[in-house]
Amino acid sequence: MATINDVCKAAGVSKATVSRVINQNGQVKDSTRNAVLQAMKALGYQPNVLAQALATNSANAIGLILPQFQGSYFGTLLHQAAQGAQKARKTLLVMDSHNSAKGEQNAVQLLQSQRCDAIMLYSRHLTNQALKELQATLTVPLVILNRTIEEVGLHSFGFEQQQSSALAMKHLLALGHNKIACIASPLDSDTGRLRFAAYQAQLEQAGIAFDVALTFEGDNMMQSGYAAVVKFLEQKAIFSAILACNDDMALGAMRALHEYGLSIPSDVSVIGIDDEPAAAYSVPSLSTVSLPIEQLTKDSVELALQLAERKNIQLVTAHRYLGQLIQRESTASATC
């Protein structure tokens, strides 16, 4: 295996010169740099990444923190982020915050200690104020996903959660449904609160009384969507439609309805939010509100890379993305 001394000998330069070329710091003539790079290529020399990080105080990496790894939604986000980092020749360091505020804080601090050049945080649990305070403690840029925070110095990317949930509700109301159950995302998360608030607001605007018996707080997983329907039916709740605040819970709800002998959408209409790939292939296919997760991830990765390179950034800090209704087979006009 070739060493840095072999590169020095082949290029006819000192170890300090080779180090400056590898770490891209200090002044080196173009001819000398080319000679070193050619020697490295010919010898198959691979620089020590840890040594580089210590020398430059940078791991040439960006960090990504997700609340969980399950589900195609986060798989899409991770895939898009990895593509962007690879294209920029950056390492992507990924951490799981375990769906907790403390986990988000710990992951950010750990990635900073790993000398990441920028950190992307998909935040569900930290408050806006906590995120502002966290940013103030960091020496690297922080890009916040799943939130839009109007604050100079904070860079955030988020979906219009209330708009997305309202779209789904308006679709069900337009079909004549007035007994609409809601399977909410966790209400200790910003997303869960906003989507549930839109459900309540749309009921009020339509003159329909809110009925707590038609609500269930899920955990964004299919099992909780299934459990919600079991609860509704065992308690003999009357409903003709279900708004599930994400697609996984909607798919779980559809399974339970099927097992109880109810037809979708003849007996019960079901709509989700997110437009995960499975939504188009379920039977019946799931009506949903599509969120542009790929575009949000692409844009946020590009900004994180620009911040990592200390490039000048426009003053716009909060980037907002709208949902789009996708009507498929799981929703139809109310029959009563």
Coordinates of C-alpha atoms in Angstrom, one line a residue:
M1 CA 0.0 0.0 0.0
A2 CA 1.4 3.4 -1.1
T3 CA 2.3 5.9 1.6
I4 CA 2.7 9.7 1.6
N5 CA 6.5 9.2 1.5
D6 CA 6.1 7.3 -1.8
V7 CA 4.1 10.2 -3.2
C8 CA 6.8 12.6 -2.1
K9 CA 9.5 10.6 -3.8
A10 CA 7.5 10.2 -7.0
A11 CA 6.5 13.8 -7.2
G12 CA 9.9 15.2 -6.0
V13 CA 8.3 17.3 -3.3
S14 CA 8.3 17.5 0.5
K15 CA 5.7 15.9 2.8
A16 CA 4.4 19.4 3.7
T17 CA 3.7 20.1 0.0
V18 CA 1.8 16.9 -0.4
S19 CA -0.3 17.7 2.7
R20 CA -1.1 21.1 1.4
V21 CA -2.4 19.5 -1.9
I22 CA -4.4 16.9 -0.1
N23 CA -6.0 19.3 2.4
Q24 CA -6.4 22.1 -0.2
N25 CA -4.8 24.7 2.0
G26 CA -1.8 26.9 1.5
Q27 CA -0.3 28.0 -1.7
V28 CA 1.0 25.4 -4.2
K29 CA 1.9 26.1 -7.8
D30 CA -0.4 24.5 -10.4
S31 CA 2.4 22.5 -11.9
T32 CA 3.4 21.1 -8.5
R33 CA -0.2 20.3 -7.6
N34 CA -0.7 18.4 -10.8
A35 CA 2.6 16.5 -10.2
V36 CA 1.4 15.4 -6.8
L37 CA -2.1 14.4 -8.0
Q38 CA -0.6 12.4 -10.8
A39 CA 1.7 10.6 -8.4
M40 CA -1.2 9.8 -6.1
K41 CA -3.2 8.4 -9.0
A42 CA -0.3 6.4 -10.3
L43 CA 0.5 4.9 -6.9
G44 CA -3.2 4.4 -5.9
Y45 CA -2.6 6.5 -2.8
Q46 CA -5.7 7.1 -0.6
P47 CA -5.3 9.9 2.0
N48 CA -6.1 9.2 5.6
V49 CA -9.6 10.6 6.1
L50 CA -9.3 11.0 9.8
A51 CA -5.9 12.8 9.5
Q52 CA -7.5 15.1 6.9
A53 CA -10.3 15.9 9.2
L54 CA -7.9 16.8 12.0
A55 CA -5.7 18.9 9.7
T56 CA -8.6 20.9 8.2
N57 CA -11.1 20.7 11.1
S58 CA -13.5 19.3 8.6
A59 CA -14.6 15.8 7.7
N60 CA -15.8 16.9 4.3
A61 CA -19.2 15.7 5.3
I62 CA -22.8 16.9 5.9
G63 CA -24.9 15.4 8.6
L64 CA -28.6 14.2 8.3
I65 CA -30.7 13.5 11.4
L66 CA -34.0 11.6 10.9
P67 CA -36.6 10.8 13.5
Q68 CA -36.8 7.2 12.3
F69 CA -35.7 5.1 9.3
Q70 CA -38.9 3.1 8.8
G71 CA -41.2 3.8 5.9
S72 CA -40.8 4.8 2.3
Y73 CA -41.2 8.5 3.1
F74 CA -37.9 8.6 5.0
G75 CA -36.3 6.2 2.5
T76 CA -37.0 8.7 -0.2
L77 CA -35.6 11.5 1.8
L78 CA -32.4 9.5 2.6
H79 CA -32.0 8.4 -1.0
Q80 CA -32.3 12.0 -2.3
A81 CA -29.9 13.3 0.4
A82 CA -27.3 10.6 -0.4
Q83 CA -27.4 11.4 -4.1
G84 CA -26.9 15.1 -3.5
A85 CA -24.0 14.5 -1.1
Q86 CA -22.3 12.0 -3.5
K87 CA -22.6 14.4 -6.4
A88 CA -20.8 17.1 -4.3
R89 CA -18.2 14.5 -3.2
K90 CA -19.3 14.9 0.4
T91 CA -19.7 12.1 2.9
L92 CA -23.3 11.9 4.3
L93 CA -23.4 11.0 8.0
V94 CA -26.9 9.8 9.1
M95 CA -28.3 9.6 12.6
D96 CA -31.6 8.5 14.2
S97 CA -33.0 11.0 16.8
H98 CA -35.4 8.2 18.0
N99 CA -38.4 10.5 17.8
S100 CA -37.5 12.7 20.7
A101 CA -36.5 16.3 21.4
K102 CA -33.5 15.1 23.5
G103 CA -32.5 12.7 20.7
E104 CA -32.5 15.6 18.2
Q105 CA -30.3 17.8 20.4
N106 CA -27.9 14.9 21.1
A107 CA -27.6 14.0 17.4
V108 CA -26.8 17.6 16.4
Q109 CA -24.1 17.9 19.0
L110 CA -22.6 14.6 18.1
L111 CA -22.5 15.5 14.4
Q112 CA -20.8 18.8 15.2
S113 CA -18.2 16.9 17.2
Q114 CA -17.6 14.7 14.1
R115 CA -16.6 17.9 12.2
C116 CA -19.5 18.0 9.8
D117 CA -19.5 21.1 7.6
A118 CA -23.3 21.5 7.8
I119 CA -26.1 19.6 9.6
M120 CA -29.6 18.8 8.3
L121 CA -32.2 18.1 11.0
Y122 CA -35.6 16.7 10.4
S123 CA -37.3 18.0 13.5
R124 CA -40.5 16.7 14.9
H125 CA -40.2 17.5 18.6
L126 CA -38.0 20.6 19.3
T127 CA -39.9 23.8 19.5
N128 CA -39.1 26.7 17.2
Q129 CA -37.5 28.5 20.2
A130 CA -35.5 25.5 21.1
L131 CA -34.2 25.3 17.5
K132 CA -33.2 28.9 17.6
E133 CA -31.3 28.4 20.8
L134 CA -29.7 25.2 19.5
Q135 CA -28.5 27.1 16.4
A136 CA -26.9 29.7 18.6
T137 CA -24.7 27.1 20.2
L138 CA -23.3 25.6 17.0
T139 CA -20.2 26.5 15.0
V140 CA -21.6 24.9 11.8
P141 CA -24.7 25.8 9.8
L142 CA -28.0 24.1 10.7
V143 CA -30.7 23.4 8.0
I144 CA -34.0 22.5 9.5
L145 CA -36.5 20.1 7.7
N146 CA -40.2 19.7 8.4
R147 CA -40.5 23.2 9.8
T148 CA -40.8 26.8 8.5
I149 CA -39.3 29.3 10.9
E150 CA -39.3 33.0 10.0
E151 CA -36.0 33.9 11.7
V152 CA -32.9 35.6 10.2
G153 CA -30.0 33.1 10.5
L154 CA -32.2 30.0 10.5
H155 CA -32.7 28.0 7.3
S156 CA -35.8 25.9 7.2
F157 CA -37.8 23.8 4.8
G158 CA -41.3 22.6 5.5
F159 CA -44.6 21.6 4.1
E160 CA -47.8 23.6 4.6
Q161 CA -49.2 21.0 6.9
Q162 CA -52.5 22.7 7.6
Q163 CA -53.0 23.3 3.8
S164 CA -52.4 19.6 3.1
S165 CA -54.8 18.4 5.7
A166 CA -57.4 20.9 4.7
L167 CA -57.2 19.7 1.1
A168 CA -58.0 16.2 2.2
M169 CA -60.9 17.4 4.3
K170 CA -62.3 19.6 1.6
H171 CA -62.2 16.6 -0.7
L172 CA -64.3 14.5 1.7
L173 CA -66.7 17.3 2.5
A174 CA -67.2 18.0 -1.2
L175 CA -68.2 14.3 -1.6
G176 CA -71.0 14.8 0.9
H177 CA -69.3 13.2 4.0
N178 CA -70.3 14.7 7.3
K179 CA -69.3 11.9 9.7
I180 CA -65.5 12.0 9.2
A181 CA -63.2 10.2 11.6
C182 CA -59.6 11.4 12.0
I183 CA -56.5 9.2 12.7
A184 CA -54.0 11.8 13.9
S185 CA -50.3 11.8 13.8
P186 CA -48.7 12.2 17.3
L187 CA -50.0 15.4 18.8
D188 CA -46.7 16.2 20.5
S189 CA -45.2 16.9 17.1
D190 CA -45.6 20.0 15.1
T191 CA -46.9 18.1 12.1
G192 CA -49.4 16.2 14.1
R193 CA -50.8 19.3 15.8
L194 CA -51.1 21.3 12.5
R195 CA -52.8 18.5 10.6
F196 CA -55.3 17.8 13.4
A197 CA -56.0 21.6 13.8
A198 CA -56.9 21.7 10.1
Y199 CA -59.3 18.8 10.5
Q200 CA -61.0 20.6 13.3
A201 CA -61.1 23.9 11.4
Q202 CA -62.7 22.3 8.4
L203 CA -65.4 20.7 10.5
E204 CA -66.2 24.0 12.1
Q205 CA -66.3 25.8 8.7
A206 CA -68.7 23.2 7.4
G207 CA -70.9 23.5 10.5
I208 CA -70.2 20.0 11.7
A209 CA -69.8 19.4 15.4
F210 CA -66.4 18.0 16.5
D211 CA -66.8 14.5 18.0
V212 CA -63.9 13.3 20.1
A213 CA -65.2 9.7 19.6
L214 CA -64.3 10.0 16.0
T215 CA -60.6 10.7 16.7
F216 CA -57.6 8.5 17.4
E217 CA -54.0 9.6 18.1
G218 CA -51.8 7.2 16.1
D219 CA -48.0 6.9 15.8
N220 CA -47.7 7.2 12.0
M221 CA -47.4 3.4 11.7
M222 CA -49.8 1.0 9.9
Q223 CA -50.6 -0.8 13.1
S224 CA -52.0 2.4 14.7
G225 CA -54.3 3.0 11.7
Y226 CA -55.5 -0.6 12.1
A227 CA -56.0 -0.1 15.8
A228 CA -58.0 3.1 15.2
V229 CA -60.6 1.4 13.0
V230 CA -60.9 -1.4 15.5
K231 CA -61.6 1.1 18.2
F232 CA -64.1 3.0 16.2
L233 CA -66.0 -0.1 15.2
E234 CA -66.0 -1.8 18.6
Q235 CA -67.3 1.5 20.1
K236 CA -70.0 1.5 17.4
A237 CA -68.9 5.0 16.1
I238 CA -70.8 6.1 13.1
F239 CA -68.6 7.4 10.2
S240 CA -68.6 7.4 6.4
A241 CA -65.1 8.6 5.8
I242 CA -61.6 8.6 7.5
L243 CA -58.9 11.2 7.3
A244 CA -55.6 9.4 8.2
C245 CA -52.9 12.0 8.8
N246 CA -50.3 9.9 6.9
D247 CA -50.5 7.2 4.3
D248 CA -49.2 4.3 6.5
M249 CA -52.0 4.8 9.0
A250 CA -54.5 5.0 6.1
L251 CA -53.3 1.7 4.7
G252 CA -53.6 0.1 8.2
A253 CA -57.1 1.5 8.4
M254 CA -58.0 0.0 5.1
R255 CA -56.8 -3.4 6.2
A256 CA -59.0 -3.3 9.3
L257 CA -62.1 -2.1 7.3
H258 CA -61.6 -5.0 4.9
E259 CA -61.3 -7.6 7.8
Y260 CA -64.5 -6.2 9.3
G261 CA -66.3 -6.7 6.0
L262 CA -66.6 -3.1 5.0
S263 CA -66.2 -2.0 1.4
I264 CA -63.9 0.9 0.4
P265 CA -65.2 3.4 -0.8
S266 CA -68.8 2.1 -0.9
D267 CA -69.1 1.9 2.9
V268 CA -66.2 4.1 4.0
S269 CA -64.0 6.5 2.1
V270 CA -60.4 6.7 3.2
I271 CA -57.8 9.4 2.4
G272 CA -54.2 9.8 3.6
I273 CA -51.4 12.4 3.4
D274 CA -47.9 12.1 1.9
D275 CA -48.4 10.0 -1.3
E276 CA -46.1 7.2 -0.5
P277 CA -45.3 4.8 -3.4
A278 CA -47.6 2.1 -1.8
A279 CA -50.6 4.4 -2.0
A280 CA -50.9 4.0 -5.8
Y281 CA -50.7 0.2 -5.6
S282 CA -53.0 -0.6 -2.7
V283 CA -56.4 -2.2 -3.5
P284 CA -58.3 0.1 -3.8
S285 CA -55.6 2.6 -4.6
L286 CA -55.4 5.3 -1.9
S287 CA -56.5 8.9 -2.4
T288 CA -54.0 11.2 -0.7
V289 CA -52.4 14.6 -0.6
S290 CA -49.0 14.5 -2.3
L291 CA -46.1 16.3 -0.6
P292 CA -43.0 17.1 -2.8
I293 CA -40.5 15.4 -0.5
E294 CA -38.0 14.9 -3.3
Q295 CA -38.0 18.6 -4.2
L296 CA -37.8 19.6 -0.6
T297 CA -34.8 17.3 0.0
K298 CA -33.0 18.3 -3.1
D299 CA -33.4 22.0 -2.3
S300 CA -32.3 21.6 1.4
V301 CA -29.3 19.5 0.4
E302 CA -28.2 22.1 -2.1
L303 CA -28.5 24.8 0.6
A304 CA -26.6 22.7 3.1
L305 CA -23.8 22.2 0.6
Q306 CA -23.6 25.9 -0.1
L307 CA -23.5 26.7 3.6
A308 CA -20.8 24.1 4.0
E309 CA -18.7 25.9 1.4
R310 CA -19.4 29.3 3.2
K311 CA -21.1 30.7 0.1
N312 CA -23.3 33.8 0.3
I313 CA -26.9 32.8 0.7
Q314 CA -30.0 34.8 -0.2
L315 CA -32.0 36.3 2.7
V316 CA -34.9 33.9 2.2
T317 CA -34.8 31.5 5.2
A318 CA -38.2 29.7 5.3
H319 CA -39.0 27.6 2.3
R320 CA -42.6 26.4 2.0
Y321 CA -44.0 23.6 -0.1
L322 CA -47.7 23.0 -0.9
G323 CA -49.6 19.7 -1.0
Q324 CA -51.6 18.5 -4.1
L325 CA -54.7 16.4 -3.9
I326 CA -54.4 13.0 -5.7
Q327 CA -57.8 11.4 -6.1
R328 CA -57.7 7.6 -6.5
E329 CA -60.1 4.8 -5.8
S330 CA -60.5 4.9 -2.0
T331 CA -62.8 7.9 -1.9
A332 CA -66.3 8.3 -3.3
S333 CA -69.6 10.2 -2.7
A334 CA -71.3 9.6 0.6
T335 CA -74.2 7.1 0.2
C336 CA -76.2 8.4 3.2

